[in-house]
PDB file of C-alpha atoms in Angstrom:
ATOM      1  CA  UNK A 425      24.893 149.132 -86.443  1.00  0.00           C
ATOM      2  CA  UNK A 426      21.982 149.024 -89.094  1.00  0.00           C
ATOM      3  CA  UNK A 427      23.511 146.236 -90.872  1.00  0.00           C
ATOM      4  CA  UNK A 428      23.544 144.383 -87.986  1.00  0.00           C
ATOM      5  CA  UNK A 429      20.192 144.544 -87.094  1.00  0.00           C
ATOM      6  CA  UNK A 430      19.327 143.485 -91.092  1.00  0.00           C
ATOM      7  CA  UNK A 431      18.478 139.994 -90.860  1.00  0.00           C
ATOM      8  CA  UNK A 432      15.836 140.979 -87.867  1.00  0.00           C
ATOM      9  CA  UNK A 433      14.373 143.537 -89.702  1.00  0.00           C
ATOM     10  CA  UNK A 434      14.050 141.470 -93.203  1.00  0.00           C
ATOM     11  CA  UNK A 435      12.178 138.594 -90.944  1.00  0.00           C
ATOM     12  CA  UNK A 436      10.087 141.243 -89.705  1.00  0.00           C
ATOM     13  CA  UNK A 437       9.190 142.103 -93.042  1.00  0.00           C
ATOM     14  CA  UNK A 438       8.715 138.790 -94.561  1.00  0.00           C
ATOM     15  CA  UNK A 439       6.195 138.366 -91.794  1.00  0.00           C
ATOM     16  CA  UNK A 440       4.340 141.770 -92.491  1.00  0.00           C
ATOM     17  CA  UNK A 441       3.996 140.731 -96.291  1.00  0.00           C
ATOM     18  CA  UNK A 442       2.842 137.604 -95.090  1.00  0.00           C
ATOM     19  CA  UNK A 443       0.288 139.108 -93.335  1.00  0.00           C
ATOM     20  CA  UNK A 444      -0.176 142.368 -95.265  1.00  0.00           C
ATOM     21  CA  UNK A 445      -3.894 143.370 -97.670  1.00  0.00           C
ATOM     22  CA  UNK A 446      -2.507 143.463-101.188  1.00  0.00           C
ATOM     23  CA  UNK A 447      -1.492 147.402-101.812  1.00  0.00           C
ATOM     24  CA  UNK A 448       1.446 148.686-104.102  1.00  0.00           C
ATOM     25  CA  UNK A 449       4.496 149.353-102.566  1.00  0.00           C
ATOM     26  CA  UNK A 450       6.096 152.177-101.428  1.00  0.00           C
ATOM     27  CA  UNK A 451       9.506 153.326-102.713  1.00  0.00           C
ATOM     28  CA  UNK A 452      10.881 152.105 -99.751  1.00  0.00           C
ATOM     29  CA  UNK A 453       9.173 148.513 -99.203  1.00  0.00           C
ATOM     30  CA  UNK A 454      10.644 148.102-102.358  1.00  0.00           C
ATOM     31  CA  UNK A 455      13.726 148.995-101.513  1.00  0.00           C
ATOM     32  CA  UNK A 456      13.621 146.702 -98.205  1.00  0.00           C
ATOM     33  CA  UNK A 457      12.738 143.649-100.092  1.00  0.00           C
ATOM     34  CA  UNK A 458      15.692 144.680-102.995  1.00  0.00           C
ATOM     35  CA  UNK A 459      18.100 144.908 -99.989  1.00  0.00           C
ATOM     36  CA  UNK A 460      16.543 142.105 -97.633  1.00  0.00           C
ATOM     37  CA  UNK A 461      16.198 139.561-100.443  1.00  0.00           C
ATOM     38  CA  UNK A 462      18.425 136.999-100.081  1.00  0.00           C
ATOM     39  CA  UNK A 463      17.269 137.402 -96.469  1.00  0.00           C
ATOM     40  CA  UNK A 464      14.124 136.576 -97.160  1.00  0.00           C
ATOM     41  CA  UNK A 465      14.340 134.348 -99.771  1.00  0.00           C
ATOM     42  CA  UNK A 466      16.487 131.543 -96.958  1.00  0.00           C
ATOM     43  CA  UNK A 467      13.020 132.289 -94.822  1.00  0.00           C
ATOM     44  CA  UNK A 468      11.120 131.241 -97.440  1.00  0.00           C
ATOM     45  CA  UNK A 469      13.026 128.110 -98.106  1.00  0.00           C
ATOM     46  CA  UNK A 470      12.996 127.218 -94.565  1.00  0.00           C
ATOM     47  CA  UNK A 471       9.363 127.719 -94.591  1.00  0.00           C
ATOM     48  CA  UNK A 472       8.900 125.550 -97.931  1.00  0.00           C
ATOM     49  CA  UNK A 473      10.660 122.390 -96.165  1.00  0.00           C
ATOM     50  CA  UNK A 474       9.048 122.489 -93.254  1.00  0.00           C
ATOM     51  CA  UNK A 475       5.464 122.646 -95.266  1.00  0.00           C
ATOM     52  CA  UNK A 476       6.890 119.898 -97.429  1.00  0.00           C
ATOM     53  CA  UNK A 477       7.413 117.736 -94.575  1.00  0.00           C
ATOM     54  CA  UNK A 478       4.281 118.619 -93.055  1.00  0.00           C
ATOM     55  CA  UNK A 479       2.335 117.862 -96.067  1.00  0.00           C
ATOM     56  CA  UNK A 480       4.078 114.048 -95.772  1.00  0.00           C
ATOM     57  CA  UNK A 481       2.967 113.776 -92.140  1.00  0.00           C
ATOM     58  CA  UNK A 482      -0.499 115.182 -92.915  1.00  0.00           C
ATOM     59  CA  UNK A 483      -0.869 112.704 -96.259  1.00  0.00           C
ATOM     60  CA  UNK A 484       0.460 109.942 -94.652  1.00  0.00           C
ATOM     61  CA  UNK A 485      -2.079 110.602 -91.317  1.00  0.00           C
ATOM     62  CA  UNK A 486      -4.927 111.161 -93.737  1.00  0.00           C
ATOM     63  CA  UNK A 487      -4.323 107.529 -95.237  1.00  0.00           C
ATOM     64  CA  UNK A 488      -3.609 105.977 -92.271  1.00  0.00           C
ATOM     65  CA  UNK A 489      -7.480 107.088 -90.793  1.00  0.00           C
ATOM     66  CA  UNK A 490      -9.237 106.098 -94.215  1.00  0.00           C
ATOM     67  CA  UNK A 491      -7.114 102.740 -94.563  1.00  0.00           C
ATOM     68  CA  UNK A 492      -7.611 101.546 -90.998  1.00  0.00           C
ATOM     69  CA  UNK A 493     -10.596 103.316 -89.643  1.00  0.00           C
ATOM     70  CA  UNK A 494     -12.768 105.177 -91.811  1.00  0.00           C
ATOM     71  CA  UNK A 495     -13.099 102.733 -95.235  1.00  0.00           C
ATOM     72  CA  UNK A 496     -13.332  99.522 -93.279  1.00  0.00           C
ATOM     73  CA  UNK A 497     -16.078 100.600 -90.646  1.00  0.00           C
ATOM     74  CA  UNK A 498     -17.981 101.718 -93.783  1.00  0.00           C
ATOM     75  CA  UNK A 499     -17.288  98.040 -95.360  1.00  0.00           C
ATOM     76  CA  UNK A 500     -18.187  96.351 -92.092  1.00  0.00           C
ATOM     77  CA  UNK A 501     -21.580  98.132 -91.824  1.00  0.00           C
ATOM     78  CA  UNK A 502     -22.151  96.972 -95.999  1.00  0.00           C
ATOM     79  CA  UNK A 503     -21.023  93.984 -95.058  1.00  0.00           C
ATOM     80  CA  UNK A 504     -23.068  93.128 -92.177  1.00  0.00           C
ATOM     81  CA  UNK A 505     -26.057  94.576 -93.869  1.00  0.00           C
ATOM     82  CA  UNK A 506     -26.767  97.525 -90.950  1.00  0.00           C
ATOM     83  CA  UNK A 507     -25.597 100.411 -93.297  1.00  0.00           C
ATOM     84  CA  UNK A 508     -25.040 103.945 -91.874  1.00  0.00           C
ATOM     85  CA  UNK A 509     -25.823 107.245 -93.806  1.00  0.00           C
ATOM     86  CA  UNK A 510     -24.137 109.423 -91.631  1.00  0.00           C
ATOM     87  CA  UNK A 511     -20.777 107.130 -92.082  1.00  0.00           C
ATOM     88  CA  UNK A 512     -21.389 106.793 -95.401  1.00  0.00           C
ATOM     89  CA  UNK A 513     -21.382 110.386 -96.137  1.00  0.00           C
ATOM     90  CA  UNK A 514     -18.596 111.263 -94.068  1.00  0.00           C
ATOM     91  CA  UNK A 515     -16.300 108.581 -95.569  1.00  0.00           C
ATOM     92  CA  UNK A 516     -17.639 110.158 -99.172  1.00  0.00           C
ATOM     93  CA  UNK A 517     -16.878 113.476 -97.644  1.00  0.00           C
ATOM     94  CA  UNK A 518     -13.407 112.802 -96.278  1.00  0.00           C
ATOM     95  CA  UNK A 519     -12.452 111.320 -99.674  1.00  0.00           C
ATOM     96  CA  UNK A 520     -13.438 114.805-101.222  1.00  0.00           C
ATOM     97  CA  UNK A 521     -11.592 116.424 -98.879  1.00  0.00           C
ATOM     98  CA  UNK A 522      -8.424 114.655 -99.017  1.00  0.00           C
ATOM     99  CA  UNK A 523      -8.410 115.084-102.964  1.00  0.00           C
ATOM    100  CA  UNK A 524      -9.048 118.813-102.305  1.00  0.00           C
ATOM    101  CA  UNK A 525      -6.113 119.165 -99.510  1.00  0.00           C
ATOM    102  CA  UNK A 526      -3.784 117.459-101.798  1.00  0.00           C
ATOM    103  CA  UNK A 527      -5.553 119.403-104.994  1.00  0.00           C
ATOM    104  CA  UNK A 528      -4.602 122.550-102.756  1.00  0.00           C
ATOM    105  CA  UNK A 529      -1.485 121.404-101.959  1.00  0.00           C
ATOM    106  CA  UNK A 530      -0.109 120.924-105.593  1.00  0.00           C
ATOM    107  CA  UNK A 531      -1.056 124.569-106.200  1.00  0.00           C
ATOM    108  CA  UNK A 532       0.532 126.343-103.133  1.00  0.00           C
ATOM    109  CA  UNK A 533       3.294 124.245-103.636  1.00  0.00           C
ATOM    110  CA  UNK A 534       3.869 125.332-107.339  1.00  0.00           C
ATOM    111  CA  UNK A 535       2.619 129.172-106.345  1.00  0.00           C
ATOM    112  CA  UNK A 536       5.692 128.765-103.843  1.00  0.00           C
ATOM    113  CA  UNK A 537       8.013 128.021-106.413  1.00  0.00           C
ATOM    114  CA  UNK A 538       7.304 130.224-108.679  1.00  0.00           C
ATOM    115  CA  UNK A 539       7.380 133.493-105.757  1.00  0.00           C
ATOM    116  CA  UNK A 540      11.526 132.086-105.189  1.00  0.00           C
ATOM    117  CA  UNK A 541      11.840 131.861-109.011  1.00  0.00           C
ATOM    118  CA  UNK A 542      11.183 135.698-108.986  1.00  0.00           C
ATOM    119  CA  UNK A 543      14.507 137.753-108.346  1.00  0.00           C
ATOM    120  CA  UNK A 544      13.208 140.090-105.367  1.00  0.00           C
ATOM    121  CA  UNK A 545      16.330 142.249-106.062  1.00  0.00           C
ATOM    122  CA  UNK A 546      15.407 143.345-109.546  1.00  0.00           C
ATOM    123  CA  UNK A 547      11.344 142.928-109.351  1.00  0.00           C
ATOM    124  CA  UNK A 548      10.296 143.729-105.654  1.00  0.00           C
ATOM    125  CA  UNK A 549       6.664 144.432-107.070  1.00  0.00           C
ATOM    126  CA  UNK A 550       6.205 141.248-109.160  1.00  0.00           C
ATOM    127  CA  UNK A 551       7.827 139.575-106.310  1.00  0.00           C
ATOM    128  CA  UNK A 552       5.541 140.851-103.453  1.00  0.00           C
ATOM    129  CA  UNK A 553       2.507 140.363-105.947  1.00  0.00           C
ATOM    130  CA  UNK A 554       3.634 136.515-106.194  1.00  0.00           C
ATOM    131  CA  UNK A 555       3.655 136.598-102.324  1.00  0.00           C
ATOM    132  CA  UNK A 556       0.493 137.688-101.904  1.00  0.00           C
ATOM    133  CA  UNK A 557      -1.313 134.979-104.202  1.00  0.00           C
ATOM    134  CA  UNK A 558       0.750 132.819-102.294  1.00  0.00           C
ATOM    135  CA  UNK A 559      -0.498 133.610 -99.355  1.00  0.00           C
ATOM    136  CA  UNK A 560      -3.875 133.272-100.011  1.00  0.00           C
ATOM    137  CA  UNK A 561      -3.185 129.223-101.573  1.00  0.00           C
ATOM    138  CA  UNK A 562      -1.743 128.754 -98.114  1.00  0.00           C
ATOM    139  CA  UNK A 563      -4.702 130.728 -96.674  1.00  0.00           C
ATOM    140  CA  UNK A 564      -7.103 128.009 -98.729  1.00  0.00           C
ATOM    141  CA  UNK A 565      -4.541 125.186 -97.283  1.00  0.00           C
ATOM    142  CA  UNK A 566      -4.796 125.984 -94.145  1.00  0.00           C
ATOM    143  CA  UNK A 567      -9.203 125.561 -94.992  1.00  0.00           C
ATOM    144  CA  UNK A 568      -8.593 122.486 -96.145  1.00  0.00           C
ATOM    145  CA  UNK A 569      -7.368 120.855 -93.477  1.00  0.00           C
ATOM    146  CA  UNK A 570      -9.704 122.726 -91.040  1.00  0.00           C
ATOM    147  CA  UNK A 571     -12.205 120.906 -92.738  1.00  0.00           C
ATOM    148  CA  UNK A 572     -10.556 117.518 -92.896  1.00  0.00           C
ATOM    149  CA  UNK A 573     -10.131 117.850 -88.775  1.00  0.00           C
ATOM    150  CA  UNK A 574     -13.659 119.101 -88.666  1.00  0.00           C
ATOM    151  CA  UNK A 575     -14.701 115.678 -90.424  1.00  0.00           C
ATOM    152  CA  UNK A 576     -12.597 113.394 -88.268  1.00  0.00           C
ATOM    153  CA  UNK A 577     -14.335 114.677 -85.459  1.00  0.00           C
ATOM    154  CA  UNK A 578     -17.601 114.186 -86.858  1.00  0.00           C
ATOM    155  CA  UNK A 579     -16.574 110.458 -87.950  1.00  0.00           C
ATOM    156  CA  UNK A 580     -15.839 109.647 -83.899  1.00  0.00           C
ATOM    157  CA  UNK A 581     -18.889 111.217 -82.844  1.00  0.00           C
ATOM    158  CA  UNK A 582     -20.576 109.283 -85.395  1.00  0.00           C
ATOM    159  CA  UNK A 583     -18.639 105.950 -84.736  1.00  0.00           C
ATOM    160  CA  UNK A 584     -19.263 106.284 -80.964  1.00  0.00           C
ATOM    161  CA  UNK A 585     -22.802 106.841 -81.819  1.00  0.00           C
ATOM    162  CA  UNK A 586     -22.727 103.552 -84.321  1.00  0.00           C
ATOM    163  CA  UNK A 587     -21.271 101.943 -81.234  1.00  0.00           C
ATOM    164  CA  UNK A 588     -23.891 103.367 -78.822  1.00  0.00           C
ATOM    165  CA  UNK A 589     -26.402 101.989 -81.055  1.00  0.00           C
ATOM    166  CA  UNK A 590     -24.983  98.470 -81.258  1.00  0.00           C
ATOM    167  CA  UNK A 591     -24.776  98.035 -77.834  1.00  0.00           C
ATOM    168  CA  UNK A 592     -28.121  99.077 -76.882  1.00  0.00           C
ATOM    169  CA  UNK A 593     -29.334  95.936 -78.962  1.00  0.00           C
TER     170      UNK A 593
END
């Protein structure tokens, strides 16, 4: 009945190390992750596409905004000599941030393929240890585009205020 009830309990543990402070592991943990490895390791893959493919849609978005929206109201405003600090700095800022996110990317992305390099069966410690520095990238990720969200909000209230502005004259 136990092994039945194995692929349930391995998710349930990949989650808890997800989630888990950094401690060494119990006899037993380690023998969970020895047993549950292969297990785990198909969660992990699973999870690694489906950030792969949500790192296209993300880069792709990001481009789309400063391509169409964000680099040419900053020309425009240049252009038509009625320059705007606030847009200027956000379109500086986004730029930063989209070299970070993708900066960020790279390394939780190479973190990840180290952690299913490691053979969970023979090294549950170095293998939960590899997890947990993983975590944090994705941790640091998940900042990154918190703060790229944060600044496309800013650049519409700051664009509506532009427009505001331009239609008061």
């Amino acid at each position: 009945m136990y092994k039945k009830f194995r692929p349930v309990a391995a998710l349930l543990l990949a989650s808890m190390l997800v989630a888990a402070p950094a401690f060494a592991l119990t006899e037993d943990q380690e023998a969970e992750i020895s047993q549950s490895c292969q297990t785990i390791k198909q969660n992990l893959k699973s999870l690694q596409r489906s950030d792969s493919r949500t790192r296209s849609y993300l880069g792709s978005l990001y481009q789309t905004f400063l391509t169409n929206y964000i680099a040419p109201l900053n020309l425009s405003l240049v252009k038509n000599n009625q320059p705007s600090a606030t847009i200027t700095a956000l379109y500086s800022d986004f730029l930063n941030a989209r070299q970070d996110f993708a900066n960020k990317f790279t390394s939780y992305s190479q973190n990840f393929e180290e952690l299913l390099l490691i053979d969970c069966k023979k090294q549950p410690e170095d293998f939960y240890d590899k997890l947990e520095q993983t975590r944090k990238e994705r941790a640091d990720l998940h900042s990154s585009v918190k703060r790229i969200r944060t600044l496309l909000g800013n650049q519409y209230v700051a664009t509506e205020q532009l427009k505001g502005g331009l239609n008061d004259q």
